[in-house]
XYZ file of C-alpha atoms in Angstrom:
332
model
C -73.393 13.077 80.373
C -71.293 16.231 79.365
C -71.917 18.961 76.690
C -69.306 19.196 73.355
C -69.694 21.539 70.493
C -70.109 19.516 67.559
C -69.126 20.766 63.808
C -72.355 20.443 61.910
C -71.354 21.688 58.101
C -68.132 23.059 56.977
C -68.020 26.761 57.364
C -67.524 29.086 53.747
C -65.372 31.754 54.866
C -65.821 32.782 57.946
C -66.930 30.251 60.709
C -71.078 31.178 62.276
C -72.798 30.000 64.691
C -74.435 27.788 61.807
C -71.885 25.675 61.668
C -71.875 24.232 65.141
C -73.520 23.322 67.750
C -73.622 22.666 71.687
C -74.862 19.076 72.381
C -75.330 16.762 75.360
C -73.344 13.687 75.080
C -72.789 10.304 76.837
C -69.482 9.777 78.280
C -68.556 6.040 77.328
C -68.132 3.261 79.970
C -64.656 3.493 81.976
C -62.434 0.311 80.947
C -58.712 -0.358 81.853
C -55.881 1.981 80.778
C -58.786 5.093 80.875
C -59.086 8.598 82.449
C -62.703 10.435 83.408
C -61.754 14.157 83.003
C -63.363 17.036 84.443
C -62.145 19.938 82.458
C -61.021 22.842 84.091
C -59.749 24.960 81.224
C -59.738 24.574 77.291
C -58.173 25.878 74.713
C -59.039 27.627 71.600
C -56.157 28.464 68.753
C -56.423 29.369 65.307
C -55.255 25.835 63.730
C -58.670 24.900 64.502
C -59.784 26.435 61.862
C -57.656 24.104 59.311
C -59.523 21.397 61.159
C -63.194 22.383 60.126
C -62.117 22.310 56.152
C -61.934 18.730 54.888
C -58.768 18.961 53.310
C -55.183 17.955 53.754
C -53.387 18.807 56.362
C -51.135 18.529 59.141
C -53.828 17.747 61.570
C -57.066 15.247 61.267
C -59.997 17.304 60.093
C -63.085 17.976 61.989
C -65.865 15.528 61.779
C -69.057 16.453 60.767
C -71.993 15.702 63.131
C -68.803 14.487 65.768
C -67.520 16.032 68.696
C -64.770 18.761 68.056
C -61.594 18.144 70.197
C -58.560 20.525 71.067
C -56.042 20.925 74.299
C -57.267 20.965 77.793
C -56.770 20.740 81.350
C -58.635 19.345 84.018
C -58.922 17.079 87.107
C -59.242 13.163 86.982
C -62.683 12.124 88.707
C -62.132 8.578 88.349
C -59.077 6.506 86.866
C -58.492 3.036 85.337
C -54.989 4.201 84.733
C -51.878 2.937 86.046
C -50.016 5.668 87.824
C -52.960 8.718 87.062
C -54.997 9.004 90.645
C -58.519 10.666 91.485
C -57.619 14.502 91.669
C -54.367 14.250 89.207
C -54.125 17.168 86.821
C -53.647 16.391 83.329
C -53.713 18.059 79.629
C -55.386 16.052 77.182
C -56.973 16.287 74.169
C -60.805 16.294 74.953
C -61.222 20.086 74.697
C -64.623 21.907 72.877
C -66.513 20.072 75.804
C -66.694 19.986 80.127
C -66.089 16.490 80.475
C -63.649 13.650 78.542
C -63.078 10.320 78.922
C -59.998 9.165 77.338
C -57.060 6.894 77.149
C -54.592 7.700 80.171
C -51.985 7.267 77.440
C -52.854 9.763 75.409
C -52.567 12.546 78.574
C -49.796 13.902 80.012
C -49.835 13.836 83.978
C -48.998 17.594 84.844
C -46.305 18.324 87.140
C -46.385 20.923 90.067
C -43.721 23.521 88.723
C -45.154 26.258 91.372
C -47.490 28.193 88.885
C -51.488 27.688 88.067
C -52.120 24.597 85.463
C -54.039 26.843 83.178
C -50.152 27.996 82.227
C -49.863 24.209 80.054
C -52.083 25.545 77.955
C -50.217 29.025 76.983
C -46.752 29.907 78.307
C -45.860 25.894 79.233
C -47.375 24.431 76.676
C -48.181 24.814 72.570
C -47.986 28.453 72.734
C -44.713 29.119 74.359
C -43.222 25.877 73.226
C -44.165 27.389 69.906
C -42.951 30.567 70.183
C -39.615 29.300 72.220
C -38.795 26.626 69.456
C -39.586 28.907 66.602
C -37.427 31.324 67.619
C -34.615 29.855 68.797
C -34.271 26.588 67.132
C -36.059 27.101 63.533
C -35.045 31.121 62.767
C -31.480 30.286 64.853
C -32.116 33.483 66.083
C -29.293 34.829 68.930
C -28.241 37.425 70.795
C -27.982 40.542 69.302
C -30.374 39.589 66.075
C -33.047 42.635 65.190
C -36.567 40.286 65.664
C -39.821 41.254 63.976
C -42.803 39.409 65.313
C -46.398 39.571 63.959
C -49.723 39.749 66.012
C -46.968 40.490 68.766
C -49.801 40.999 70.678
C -51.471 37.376 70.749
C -50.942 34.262 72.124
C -47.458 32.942 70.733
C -46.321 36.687 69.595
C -46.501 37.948 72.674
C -43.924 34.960 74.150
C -41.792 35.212 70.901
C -41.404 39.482 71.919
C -40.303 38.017 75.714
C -37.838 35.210 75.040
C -36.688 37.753 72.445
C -35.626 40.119 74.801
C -35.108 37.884 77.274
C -31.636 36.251 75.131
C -30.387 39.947 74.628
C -32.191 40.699 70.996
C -33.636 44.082 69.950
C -37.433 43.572 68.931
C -40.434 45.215 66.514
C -43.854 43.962 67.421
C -47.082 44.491 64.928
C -50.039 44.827 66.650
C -53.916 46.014 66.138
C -54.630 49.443 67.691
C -52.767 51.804 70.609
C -53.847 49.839 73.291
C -51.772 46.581 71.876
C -49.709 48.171 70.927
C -48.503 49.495 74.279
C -49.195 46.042 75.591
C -46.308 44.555 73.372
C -44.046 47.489 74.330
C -44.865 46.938 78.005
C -43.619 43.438 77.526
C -40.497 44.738 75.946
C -40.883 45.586 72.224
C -38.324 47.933 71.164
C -40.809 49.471 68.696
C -44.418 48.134 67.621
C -46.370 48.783 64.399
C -50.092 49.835 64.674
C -50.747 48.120 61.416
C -54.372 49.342 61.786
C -52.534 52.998 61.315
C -51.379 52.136 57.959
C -49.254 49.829 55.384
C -46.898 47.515 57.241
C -44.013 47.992 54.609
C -44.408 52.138 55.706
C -44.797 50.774 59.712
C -41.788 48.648 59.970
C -39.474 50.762 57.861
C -40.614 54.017 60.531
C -39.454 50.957 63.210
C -36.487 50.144 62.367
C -35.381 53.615 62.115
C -36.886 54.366 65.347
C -34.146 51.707 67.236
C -31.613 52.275 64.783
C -31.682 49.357 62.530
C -31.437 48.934 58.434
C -32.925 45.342 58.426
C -34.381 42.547 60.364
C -32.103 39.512 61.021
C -35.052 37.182 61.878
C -39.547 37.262 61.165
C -41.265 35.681 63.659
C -44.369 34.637 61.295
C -48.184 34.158 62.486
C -49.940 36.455 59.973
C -48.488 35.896 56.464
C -49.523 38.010 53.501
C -49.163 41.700 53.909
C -46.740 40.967 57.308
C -44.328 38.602 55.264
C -44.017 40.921 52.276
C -42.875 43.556 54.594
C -40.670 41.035 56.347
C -38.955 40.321 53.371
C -38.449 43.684 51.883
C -36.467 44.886 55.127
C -34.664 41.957 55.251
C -30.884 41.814 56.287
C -28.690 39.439 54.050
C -29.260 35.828 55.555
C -32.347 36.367 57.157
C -34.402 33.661 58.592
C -38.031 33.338 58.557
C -39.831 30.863 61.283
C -43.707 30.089 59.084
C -45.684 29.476 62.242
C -49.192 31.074 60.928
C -51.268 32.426 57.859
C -54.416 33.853 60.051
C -54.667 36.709 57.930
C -55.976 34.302 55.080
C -56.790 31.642 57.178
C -60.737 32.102 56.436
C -60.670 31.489 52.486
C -59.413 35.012 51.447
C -58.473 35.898 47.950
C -54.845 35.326 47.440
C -52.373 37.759 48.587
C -50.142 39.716 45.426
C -46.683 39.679 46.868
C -44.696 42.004 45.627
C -40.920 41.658 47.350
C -40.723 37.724 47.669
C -37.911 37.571 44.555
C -35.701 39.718 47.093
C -35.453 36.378 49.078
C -33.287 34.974 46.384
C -30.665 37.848 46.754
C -30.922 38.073 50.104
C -30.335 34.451 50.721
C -33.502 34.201 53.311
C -34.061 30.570 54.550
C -38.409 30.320 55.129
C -38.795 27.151 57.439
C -42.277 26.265 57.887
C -42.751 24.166 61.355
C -45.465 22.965 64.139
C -45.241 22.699 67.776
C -45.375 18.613 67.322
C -41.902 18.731 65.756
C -40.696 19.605 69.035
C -42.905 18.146 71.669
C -40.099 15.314 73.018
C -38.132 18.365 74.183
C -40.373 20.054 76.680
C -38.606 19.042 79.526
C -35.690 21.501 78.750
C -37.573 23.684 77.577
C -39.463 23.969 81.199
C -35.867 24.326 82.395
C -35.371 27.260 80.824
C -38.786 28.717 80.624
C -40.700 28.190 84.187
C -37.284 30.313 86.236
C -37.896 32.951 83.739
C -41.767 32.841 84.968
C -40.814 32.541 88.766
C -38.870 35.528 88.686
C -40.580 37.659 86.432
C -39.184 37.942 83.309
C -41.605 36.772 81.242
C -44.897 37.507 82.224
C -48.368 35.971 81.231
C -51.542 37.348 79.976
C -55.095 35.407 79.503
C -58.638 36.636 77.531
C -60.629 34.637 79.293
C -64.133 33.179 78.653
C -66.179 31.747 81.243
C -68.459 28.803 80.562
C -67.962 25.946 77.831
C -71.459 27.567 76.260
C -68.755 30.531 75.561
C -66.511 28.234 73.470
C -67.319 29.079 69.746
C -67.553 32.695 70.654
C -63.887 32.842 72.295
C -63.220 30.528 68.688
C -64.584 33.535 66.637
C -62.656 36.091 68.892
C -59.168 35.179 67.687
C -59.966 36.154 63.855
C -61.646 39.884 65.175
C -57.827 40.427 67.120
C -60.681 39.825 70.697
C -57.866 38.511 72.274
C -54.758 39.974 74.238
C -52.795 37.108 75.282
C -53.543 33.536 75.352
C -57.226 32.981 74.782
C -59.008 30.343 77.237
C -61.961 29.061 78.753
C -62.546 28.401 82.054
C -65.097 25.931 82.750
């Protein structure tokens, strides 16, 4: 047996507790070529929500009345696997419950880069392989480029404002409140925008004179709406924007009026809309560059954590209220 949450009817706006539900399930039979996972962590991230609308997309929607699935990590109890043992880490796919059973194929056998295994769920996994391949490969960005990151603050913004820095490029976080704020500029933000304070467009041009910049050379996009149309306005000629996320609409909100996104034309801005998957075969350099940068410091990690998989759907809910500094995860 093992507990999953379960989508029960597609959510109108905003996900509730309505929507989904905490169920005992059985674990089916081990055959050959399967794992039995015990999870240890799981991850929650705001693409989730895509998966609860039955629509088209770049990911297979939610189920109704089925399990819900997502990233994980956890410890092999029992294996049918060829080369996956009894006490193996992996990250899988069988996340939104405590225990998986799954094909050994479908896993990835984690290796011991000297740092916890919750970190193949932020910083060496989807999140920083986000952020790093974003940033580097999709907005081209270099040294000295001017970087503006939304939600600098959260899960992938917060690596995007570190390997930012960390490659020799002045940055301008956005952030909810003071206390974010200083987070992002603790991490190494030149300048961050309380955009709680007022309108972003007022924020970022206040930022860029504050480091002693006209424009940005590259956006660093998980917000969209307000965020982009800001982005664009300040815009240097040949700007690049990396799309990675629209949670600022992500819930069904009434379409955003932009007001600067002819000035792209002019400008000559190249928008490249991209997903973690697009990169995935490339991890193995990008842990070559990444975990030294972890070992000695210079990019540092930080976790919301909720204990308990009963604390799942809550944690969910969390990353559209900004309840999150950090990676969001639950620790089972």
């Amino acid at each position: 047996m093992a507990r999953a949450w379960h989508l029960m009817q597609r959510p109108q706006g905003k996900p509730t507790h309505d929507d989904v539900a905490l169920k005992d399930i059985d674990l089916p039979a081990l055959e050959d070529g399967m794992i039995h996972v015990k999870n240890d962590w799981i991850s929650v991230d705001p693409y989730m929500r895509v998966r609860m609308d039955d629509q088209e997309s770049y990911f297979e929607s939610f189920q109704l009345g089925k399990p819900m699935d997502g990233g994980a990590v956890g410890t092999v109890v029992a294996s049918k696997a060829d080369g996956i043992e009894e006490g193996d880490k992996v990250l899988h796919f069988g996340g939104w419950r405590d225990e998986a059973v799954v094909q050994a194929k479908t896993a990835q056998k984690l290796p011991d880069l000297g740092v916890d295994y919750f970190h193949f769920l932020s910083t060496l996994g989807l999140t920083g392989g986000t952020a790093w391949f974003g940033l580097m490969d999709v907005a081209s960005a270099k040294q000295g480029d001017v970087v503006f990151v939304s939600a600098a603050a959260g899960a992938v913004g917060s690596m995007v404002v570190q390997f930012a820095k960390a490659k020799g490029m002045k940055v301008i976080g956005s952030a909810g409140g003071a206390n974010k704020c200083d987070y992002v500029k603790s991490i190494g933000a030149d300048a961050c925008i309380d955009y709680k304070a007022g309108p972003i467009i007022k924020g970022l041009y206040k930022a860029l004179k504050e480091i002693g910049e006209k424009g940005i050379d590259v956006y660093f996009d998980n917000v969209g709406r307000d965020h982009l149309d800001a982005a664009i306005a300040h815009a240097n000629q040949n700007a690049r924007i990396a799309m990675c996320g629209f949670i600022d609409g992500i819930n069904g909100e009434v379409a955003y009026p932009f007001k600067y996104l002819a000035l792209a034309i002019g400008k000559r801005i190249r928008m490249e809309g991209f997903i973690f998957t697009d990169f995935q075969s490339r991890m193995p350099e990008f842990y070559q560059e990444v975990v030294p940068m972890m070992l000695s410091g210079k990019v540092t990690t930080r976790e919301t954590v909720h204990e308990g998989v009963e604390t799942t759907f809550d944690a969910f809910l969390g990353l559209f209220e900004g309840a999150n500094t950090g990676k969001m995860l639950i620790k089972i």
